[in-house]
Short mmCIF file of C-alpha atoms in Angstrom, two decimals:
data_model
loop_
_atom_site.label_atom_id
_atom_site.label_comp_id
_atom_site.label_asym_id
_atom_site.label_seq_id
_atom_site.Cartn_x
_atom_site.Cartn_y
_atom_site.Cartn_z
CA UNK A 1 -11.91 -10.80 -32.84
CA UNK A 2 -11.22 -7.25 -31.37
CA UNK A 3 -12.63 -8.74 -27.93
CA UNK A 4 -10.65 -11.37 -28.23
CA UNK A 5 -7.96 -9.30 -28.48
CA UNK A 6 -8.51 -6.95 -26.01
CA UNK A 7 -8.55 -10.09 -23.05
CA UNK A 8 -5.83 -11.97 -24.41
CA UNK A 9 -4.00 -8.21 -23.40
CA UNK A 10 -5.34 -7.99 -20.31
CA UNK A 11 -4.19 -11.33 -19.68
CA UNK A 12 -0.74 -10.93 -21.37
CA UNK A 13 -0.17 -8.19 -18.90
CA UNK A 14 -2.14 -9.39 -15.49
CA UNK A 15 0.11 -12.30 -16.18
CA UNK A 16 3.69 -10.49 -16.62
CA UNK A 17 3.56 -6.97 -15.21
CA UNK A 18 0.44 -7.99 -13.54
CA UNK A 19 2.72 -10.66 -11.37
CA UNK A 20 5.53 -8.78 -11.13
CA UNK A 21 3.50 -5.78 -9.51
CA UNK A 22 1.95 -8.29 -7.05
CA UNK A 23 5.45 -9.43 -6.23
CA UNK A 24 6.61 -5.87 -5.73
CA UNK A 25 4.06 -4.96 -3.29
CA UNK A 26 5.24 -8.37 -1.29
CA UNK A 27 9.21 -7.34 -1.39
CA UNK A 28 8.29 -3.80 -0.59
CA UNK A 29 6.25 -5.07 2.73
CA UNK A 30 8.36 -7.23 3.48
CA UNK A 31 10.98 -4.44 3.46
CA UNK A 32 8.21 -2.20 5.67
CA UNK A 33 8.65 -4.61 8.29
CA UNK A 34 12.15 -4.56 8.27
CA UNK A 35 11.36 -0.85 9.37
CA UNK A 36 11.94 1.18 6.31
CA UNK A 37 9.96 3.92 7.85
CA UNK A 38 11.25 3.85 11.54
CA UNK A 39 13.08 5.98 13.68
CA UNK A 40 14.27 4.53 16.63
CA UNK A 41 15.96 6.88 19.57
CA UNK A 42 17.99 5.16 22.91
CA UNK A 43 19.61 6.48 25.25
CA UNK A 44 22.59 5.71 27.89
CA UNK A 45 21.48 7.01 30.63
CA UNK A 46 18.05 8.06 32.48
CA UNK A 47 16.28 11.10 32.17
CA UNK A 48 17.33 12.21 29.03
CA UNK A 49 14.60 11.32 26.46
CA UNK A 50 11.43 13.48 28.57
CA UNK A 51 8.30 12.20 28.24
CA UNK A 52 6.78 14.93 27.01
CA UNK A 53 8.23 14.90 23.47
CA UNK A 54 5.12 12.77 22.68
CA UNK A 55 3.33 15.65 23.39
CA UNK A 56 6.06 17.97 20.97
CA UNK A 57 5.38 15.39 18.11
CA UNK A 58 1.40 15.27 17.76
CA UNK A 59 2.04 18.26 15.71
CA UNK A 60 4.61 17.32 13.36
CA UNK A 61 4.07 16.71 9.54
CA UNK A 62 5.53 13.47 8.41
CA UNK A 63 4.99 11.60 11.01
CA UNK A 64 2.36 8.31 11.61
CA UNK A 65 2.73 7.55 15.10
CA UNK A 66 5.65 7.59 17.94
CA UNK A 67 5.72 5.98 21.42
CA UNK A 68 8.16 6.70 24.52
CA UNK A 69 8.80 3.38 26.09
CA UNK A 70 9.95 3.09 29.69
CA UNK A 71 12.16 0.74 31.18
CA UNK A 72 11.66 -2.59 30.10
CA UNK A 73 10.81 -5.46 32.91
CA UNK A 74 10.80 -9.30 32.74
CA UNK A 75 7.49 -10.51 33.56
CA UNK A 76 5.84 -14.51 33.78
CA UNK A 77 2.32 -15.84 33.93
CA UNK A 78 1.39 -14.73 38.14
CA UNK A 79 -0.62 -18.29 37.73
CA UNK A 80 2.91 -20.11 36.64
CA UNK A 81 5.77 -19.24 39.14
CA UNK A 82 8.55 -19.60 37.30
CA UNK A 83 7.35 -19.89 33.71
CA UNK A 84 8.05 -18.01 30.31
CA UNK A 85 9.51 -15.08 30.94
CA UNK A 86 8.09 -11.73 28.45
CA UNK A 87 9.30 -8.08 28.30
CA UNK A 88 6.87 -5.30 29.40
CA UNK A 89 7.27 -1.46 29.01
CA UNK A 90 4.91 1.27 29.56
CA UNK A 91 4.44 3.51 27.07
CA UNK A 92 3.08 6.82 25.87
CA UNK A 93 1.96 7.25 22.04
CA UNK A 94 1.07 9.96 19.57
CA UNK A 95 -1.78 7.94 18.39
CA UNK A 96 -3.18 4.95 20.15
CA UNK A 97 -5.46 4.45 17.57
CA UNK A 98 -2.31 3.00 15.00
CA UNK A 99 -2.36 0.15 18.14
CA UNK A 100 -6.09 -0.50 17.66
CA UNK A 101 -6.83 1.46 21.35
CA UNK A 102 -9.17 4.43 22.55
CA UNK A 103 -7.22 5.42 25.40
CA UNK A 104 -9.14 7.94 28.04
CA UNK A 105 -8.87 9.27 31.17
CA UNK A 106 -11.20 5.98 32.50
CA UNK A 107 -9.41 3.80 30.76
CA UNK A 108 -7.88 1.22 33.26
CA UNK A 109 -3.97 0.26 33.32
CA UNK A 110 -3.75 -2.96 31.03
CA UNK A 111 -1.15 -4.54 28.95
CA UNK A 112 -1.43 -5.13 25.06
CA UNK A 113 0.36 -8.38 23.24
CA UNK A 114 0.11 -10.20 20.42
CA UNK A 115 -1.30 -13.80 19.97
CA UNK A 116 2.59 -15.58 20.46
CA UNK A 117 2.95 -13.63 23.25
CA UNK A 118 0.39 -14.58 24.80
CA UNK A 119 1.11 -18.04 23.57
CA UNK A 120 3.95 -18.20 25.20
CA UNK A 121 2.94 -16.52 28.96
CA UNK A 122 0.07 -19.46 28.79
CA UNK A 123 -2.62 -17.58 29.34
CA UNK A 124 -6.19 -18.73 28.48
CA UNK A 125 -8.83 -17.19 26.28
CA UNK A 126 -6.11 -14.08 25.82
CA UNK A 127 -6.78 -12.80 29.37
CA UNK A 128 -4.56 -12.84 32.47
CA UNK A 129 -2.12 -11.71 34.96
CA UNK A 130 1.07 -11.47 34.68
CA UNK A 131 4.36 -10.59 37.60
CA UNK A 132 7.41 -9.01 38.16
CA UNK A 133 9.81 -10.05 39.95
CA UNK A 134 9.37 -7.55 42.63
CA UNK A 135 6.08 -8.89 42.62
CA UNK A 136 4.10 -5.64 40.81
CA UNK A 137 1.39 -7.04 39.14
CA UNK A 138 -0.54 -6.03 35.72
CA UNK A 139 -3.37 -7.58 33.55
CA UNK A 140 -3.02 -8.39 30.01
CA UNK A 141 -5.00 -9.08 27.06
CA UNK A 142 -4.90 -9.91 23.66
CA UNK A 143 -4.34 -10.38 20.49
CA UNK A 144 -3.61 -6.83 20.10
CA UNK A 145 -3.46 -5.44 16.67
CA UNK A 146 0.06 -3.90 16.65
CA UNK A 147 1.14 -1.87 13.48
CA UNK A 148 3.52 -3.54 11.05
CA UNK A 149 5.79 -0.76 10.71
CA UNK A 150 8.12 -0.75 13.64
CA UNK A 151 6.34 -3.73 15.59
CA UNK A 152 9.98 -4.97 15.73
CA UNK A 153 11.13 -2.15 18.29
CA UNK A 154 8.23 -3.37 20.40
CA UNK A 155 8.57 -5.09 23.76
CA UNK A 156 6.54 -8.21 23.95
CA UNK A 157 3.93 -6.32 26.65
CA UNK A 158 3.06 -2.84 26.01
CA UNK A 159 1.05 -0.39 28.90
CA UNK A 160 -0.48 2.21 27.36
CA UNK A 161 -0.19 5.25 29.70
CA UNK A 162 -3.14 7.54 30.01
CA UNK A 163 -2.39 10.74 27.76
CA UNK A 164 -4.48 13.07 29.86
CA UNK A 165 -2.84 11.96 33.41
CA UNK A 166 0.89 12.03 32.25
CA UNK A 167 1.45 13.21 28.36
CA UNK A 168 3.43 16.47 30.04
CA UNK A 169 5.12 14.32 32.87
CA UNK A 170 8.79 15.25 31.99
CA UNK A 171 9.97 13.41 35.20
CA UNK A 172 8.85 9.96 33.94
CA UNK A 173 12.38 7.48 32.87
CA UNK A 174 12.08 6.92 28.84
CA UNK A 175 14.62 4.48 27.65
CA UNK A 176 13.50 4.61 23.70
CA UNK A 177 11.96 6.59 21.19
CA UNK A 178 9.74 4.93 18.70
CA UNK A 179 8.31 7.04 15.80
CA UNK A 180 7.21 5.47 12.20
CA UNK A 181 6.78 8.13 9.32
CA UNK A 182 4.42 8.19 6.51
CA UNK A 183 6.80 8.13 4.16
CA UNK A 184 10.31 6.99 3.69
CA UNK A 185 11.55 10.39 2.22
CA UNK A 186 10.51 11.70 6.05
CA UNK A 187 12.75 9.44 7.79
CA UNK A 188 16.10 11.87 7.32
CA UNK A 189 14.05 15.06 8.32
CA UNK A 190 11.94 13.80 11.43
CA UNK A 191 15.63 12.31 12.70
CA UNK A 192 17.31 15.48 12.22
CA UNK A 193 14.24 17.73 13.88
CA UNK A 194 14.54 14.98 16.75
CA UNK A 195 18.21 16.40 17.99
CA UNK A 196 16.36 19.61 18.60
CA UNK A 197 13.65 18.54 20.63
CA UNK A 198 15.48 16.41 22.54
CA UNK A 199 18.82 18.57 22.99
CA UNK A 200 20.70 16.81 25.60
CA UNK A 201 23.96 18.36 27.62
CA UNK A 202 25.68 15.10 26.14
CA UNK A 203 24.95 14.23 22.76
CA UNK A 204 26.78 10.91 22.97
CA UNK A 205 24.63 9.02 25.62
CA UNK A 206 21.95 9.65 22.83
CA UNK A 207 21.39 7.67 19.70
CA UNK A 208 19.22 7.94 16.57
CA UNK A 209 18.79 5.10 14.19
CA UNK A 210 17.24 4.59 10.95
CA UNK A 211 16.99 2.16 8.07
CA UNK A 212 18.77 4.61 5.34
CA UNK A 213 20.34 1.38 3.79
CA UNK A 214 16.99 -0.13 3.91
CA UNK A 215 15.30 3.04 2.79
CA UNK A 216 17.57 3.31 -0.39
CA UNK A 217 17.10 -0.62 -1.21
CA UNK A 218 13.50 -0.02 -0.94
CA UNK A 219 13.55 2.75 -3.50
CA UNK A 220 16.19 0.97 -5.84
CA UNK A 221 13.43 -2.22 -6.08
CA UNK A 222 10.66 0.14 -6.36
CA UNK A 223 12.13 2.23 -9.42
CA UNK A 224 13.38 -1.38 -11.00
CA UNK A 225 10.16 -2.97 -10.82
CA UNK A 226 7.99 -0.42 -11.95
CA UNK A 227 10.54 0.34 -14.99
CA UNK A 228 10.12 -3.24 -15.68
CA UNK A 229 6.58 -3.50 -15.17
CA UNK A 230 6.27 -0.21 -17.85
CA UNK A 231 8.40 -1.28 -20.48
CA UNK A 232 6.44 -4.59 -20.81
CA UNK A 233 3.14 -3.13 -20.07
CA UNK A 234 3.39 -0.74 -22.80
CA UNK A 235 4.94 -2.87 -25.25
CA UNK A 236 1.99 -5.39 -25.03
CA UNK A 237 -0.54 -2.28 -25.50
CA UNK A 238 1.48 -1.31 -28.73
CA UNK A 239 1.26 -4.55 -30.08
CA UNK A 240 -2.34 -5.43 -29.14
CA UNK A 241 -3.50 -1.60 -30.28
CA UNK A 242 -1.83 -2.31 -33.95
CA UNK A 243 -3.71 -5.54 -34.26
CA UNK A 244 -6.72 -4.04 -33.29
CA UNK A 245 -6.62 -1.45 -35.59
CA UNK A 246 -5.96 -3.51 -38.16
CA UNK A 247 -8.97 -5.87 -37.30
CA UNK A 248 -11.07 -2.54 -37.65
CA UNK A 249 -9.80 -1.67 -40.56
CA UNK A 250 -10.81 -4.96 -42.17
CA UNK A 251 -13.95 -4.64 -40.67
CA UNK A 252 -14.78 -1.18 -41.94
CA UNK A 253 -13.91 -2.54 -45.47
CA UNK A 254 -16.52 -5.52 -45.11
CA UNK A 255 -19.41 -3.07 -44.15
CA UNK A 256 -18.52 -0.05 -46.23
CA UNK A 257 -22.04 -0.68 -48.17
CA UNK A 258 -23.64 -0.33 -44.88
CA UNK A 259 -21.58 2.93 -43.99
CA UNK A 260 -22.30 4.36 -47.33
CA UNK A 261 -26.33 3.59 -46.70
CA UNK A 262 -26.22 5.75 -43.63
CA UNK A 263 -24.45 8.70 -45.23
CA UNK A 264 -27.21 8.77 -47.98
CA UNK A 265 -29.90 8.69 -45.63
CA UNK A 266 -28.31 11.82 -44.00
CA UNK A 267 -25.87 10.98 -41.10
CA UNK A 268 -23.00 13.10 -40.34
CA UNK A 269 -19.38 12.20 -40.85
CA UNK A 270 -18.99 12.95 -37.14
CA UNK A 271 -22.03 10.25 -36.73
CA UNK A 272 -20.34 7.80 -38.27
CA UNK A 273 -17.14 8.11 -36.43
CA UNK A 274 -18.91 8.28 -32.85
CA UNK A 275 -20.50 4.87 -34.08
CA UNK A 276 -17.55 3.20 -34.76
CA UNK A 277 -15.81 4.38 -31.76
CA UNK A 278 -19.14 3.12 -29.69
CA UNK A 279 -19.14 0.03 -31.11
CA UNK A 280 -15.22 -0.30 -30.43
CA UNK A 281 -15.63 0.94 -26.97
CA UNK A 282 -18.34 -1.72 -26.13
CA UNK A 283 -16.40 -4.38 -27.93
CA UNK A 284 -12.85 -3.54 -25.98
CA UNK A 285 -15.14 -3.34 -22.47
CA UNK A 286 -16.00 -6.63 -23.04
CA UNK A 287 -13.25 -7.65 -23.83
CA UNK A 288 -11.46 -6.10 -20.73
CA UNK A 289 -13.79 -7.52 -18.47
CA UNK A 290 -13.22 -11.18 -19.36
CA UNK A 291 -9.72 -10.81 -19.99
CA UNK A 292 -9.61 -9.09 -16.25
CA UNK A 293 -11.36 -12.11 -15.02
CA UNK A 294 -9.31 -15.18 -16.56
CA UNK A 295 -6.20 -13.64 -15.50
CA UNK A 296 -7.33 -13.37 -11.76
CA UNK A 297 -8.21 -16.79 -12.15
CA UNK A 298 -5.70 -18.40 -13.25
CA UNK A 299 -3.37 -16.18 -10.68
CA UNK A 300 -5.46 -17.50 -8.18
CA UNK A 301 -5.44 -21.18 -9.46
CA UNK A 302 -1.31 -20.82 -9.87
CA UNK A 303 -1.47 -19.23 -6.01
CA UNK A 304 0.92 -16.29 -7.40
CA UNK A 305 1.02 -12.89 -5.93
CA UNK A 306 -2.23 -10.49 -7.33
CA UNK A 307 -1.43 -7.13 -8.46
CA UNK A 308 -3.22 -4.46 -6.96
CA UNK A 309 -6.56 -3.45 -7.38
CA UNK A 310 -5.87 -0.14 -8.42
CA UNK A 311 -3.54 -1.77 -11.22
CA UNK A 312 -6.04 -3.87 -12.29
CA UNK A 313 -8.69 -1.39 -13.12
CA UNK A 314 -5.56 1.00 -14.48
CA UNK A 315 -5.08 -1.86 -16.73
CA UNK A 316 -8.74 -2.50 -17.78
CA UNK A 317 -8.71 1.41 -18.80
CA UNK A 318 -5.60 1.01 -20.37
CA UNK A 319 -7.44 -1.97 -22.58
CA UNK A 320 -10.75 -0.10 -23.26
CA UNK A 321 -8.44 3.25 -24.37
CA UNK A 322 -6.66 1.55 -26.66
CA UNK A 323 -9.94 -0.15 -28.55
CA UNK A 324 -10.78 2.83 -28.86
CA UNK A 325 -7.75 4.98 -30.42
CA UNK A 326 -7.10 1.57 -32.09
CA UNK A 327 -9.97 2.27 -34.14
CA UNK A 328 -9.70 5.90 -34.65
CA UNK A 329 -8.49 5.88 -37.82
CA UNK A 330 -10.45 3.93 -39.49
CA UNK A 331 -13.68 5.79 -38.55
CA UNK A 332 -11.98 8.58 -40.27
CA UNK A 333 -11.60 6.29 -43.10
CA UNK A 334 -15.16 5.32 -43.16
CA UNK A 335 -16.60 8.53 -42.45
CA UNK A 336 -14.48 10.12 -45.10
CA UNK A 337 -15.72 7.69 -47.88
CA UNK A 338 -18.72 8.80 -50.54
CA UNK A 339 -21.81 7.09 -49.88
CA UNK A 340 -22.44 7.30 -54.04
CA UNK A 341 -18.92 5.30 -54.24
CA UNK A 342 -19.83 2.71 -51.29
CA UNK A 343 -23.50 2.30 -52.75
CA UNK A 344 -21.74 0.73 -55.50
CA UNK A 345 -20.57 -2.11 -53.32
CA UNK A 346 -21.57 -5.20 -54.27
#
């Protein structure tokens, strides 16, 4: 009974807060990509983002990656005059390795795109060339695995530009300043530290962007959901822990003869308590684990959102803890009774 208590809580809250978690993590990504985190600099007129800030940024705190763009270009498939035309920028990043790149020194000049991109230029097995109109040409390849966070600031066709050959290159045209932060509470201080670096003689032909609506929205669902998600979560662990103890307590009655046998043949009262809390450990374990495993299930089976898998085995611990202060009390009871009393038993 106390196992089959212990699931049908795991599954009462897998099912509720369980979901709604799940759901939460989708909202909140899909928020991410919106560019919760993202800082995105322009400018009005050449020369005044220098490429160098990359360089400035490696060693600030708060921040995930950022990439100077250049100029953006129209480019088609060289083997399709006239086809789909693509945007292509070069660019210099913090961290290539956020891209899915080990840039060096030998690394050779080549263009990064995702799979519609390359969809769309027509180019076969993910390989190609691809033309400006002035007739520069540049090779691509693909899929490339481009972060979430701020992939929407991204031209279509991204050169990576060899840190060692031009990181310091002030004299190089940036038209945008990409930088993602690790956090959202970042966002405000990285954008303010930018105006400093970048400290141009007019401010207006300059402009910083971020997502502080988004940011705040973000937060707002965040501090709903997991209020939510709480309320029930503990509510369902008050409820199950009651009828738990109770079950316990019933039990402890039924085998008090059995109690009272092991106190006359010399075990402790702090024996007896550690063996009922054992035995309730064990029994809520079990319980958590099948309870954990129909409520995947039948998430998976209803094709709903899965909570996390730290939530999951928060939950599980959550089950097992309350078995076992469930059932606290009455292994004082037990422990406390006289085994000439319980002897009497019939």
């Amino acid at each position: 009974m106390t196992a089959l208590l212990i699931a049908g809580m795991c599954i009462a809250v897998l099912l509720t807060s369980g979901r709604a978690a799940g759901a939460q993590q989708a909202v909140l990504g899909t928020l991410d990509e919106a560019g919760t985190r993202t800082i995105l600099v322009t400018t009005d007129r050449a020369g005044t983002i220098p490429a160098g800030i990359v360089q400035k940024l490696k060693n600030v705190d708060g921040i995930d990656w950022a990439l100077a763009l250049g100029p953006a270009e129209d480019v088609t498939n060289a083997a399709i005059p006239g086809g789909t035309k693509q945007s292509l920028s070069h660019g210099w990043a913090t961290n290539w390795s956020a891209f899915g790149l080990r840039i060096s020194p030998s690394s050779p000049e080549s263009g990064i795109a995702n799979q519609n991109v390359l969809e769309q230029l027509g180019l076969a097995d993910n390989l190609g060339i691809v033309e400006t109109a002035s007739g520069i040409r540049y090779s691509v390849s693909g899929p490339a695995r481009l972060p979430r966070e701020g992939s929407t600031t991204l031209p279509d066709i991204l050169i990576p530009h060899n840190p060692t050959a031009d990181a310091n290159n002030d004299s190089e045209d940036v038209q945008s300043l990409v930088i993602v932060t690790n956090s959202t509470a970042a966002v405000q201080p990285v954008a303010e530290l930018l105006t400093g670096f970048i400290a141009p003689s007019d401010a207006s032909s300059v402009h910083v962007q971020t997502s502080q609506r988004l940011v705040d929205l973000r937060a707002v669902v965040d501090d709903q959901l997991v209020v939510f998600g709480r309320v029930l979560t503990m509510g369902i662990l008050a409820i199950a822990s009651t009828l738990v103890g109770i079950v316990t307590f019933g039990l402890i009655l039924l085998r008090r003869k059995e109690f009272g046998r092991r106190r006359a043949l010399g075990a402790s009262r702090k024996t007896v308590i550690a063996l009922v809390l054992i035995e309730a450990a064990i029994v809520a374990a079990a319980g958590a684990l099948i309870g954990e495993v129909a409520a995947a299930s039948l998430l998976l089976a209803l094709d709903d959102p899965m909570p996390p898998t730290t939530f999951m085995a928060g939950i599980a611990i959550l089950a097992i803890s309350a078995g076992i202060i469930a059932s606290f009390l009455p292994a004082i009871f037990a422990a406390r009774r006289e085994p000439i009393v319980e002897l009497r038993v019939p």
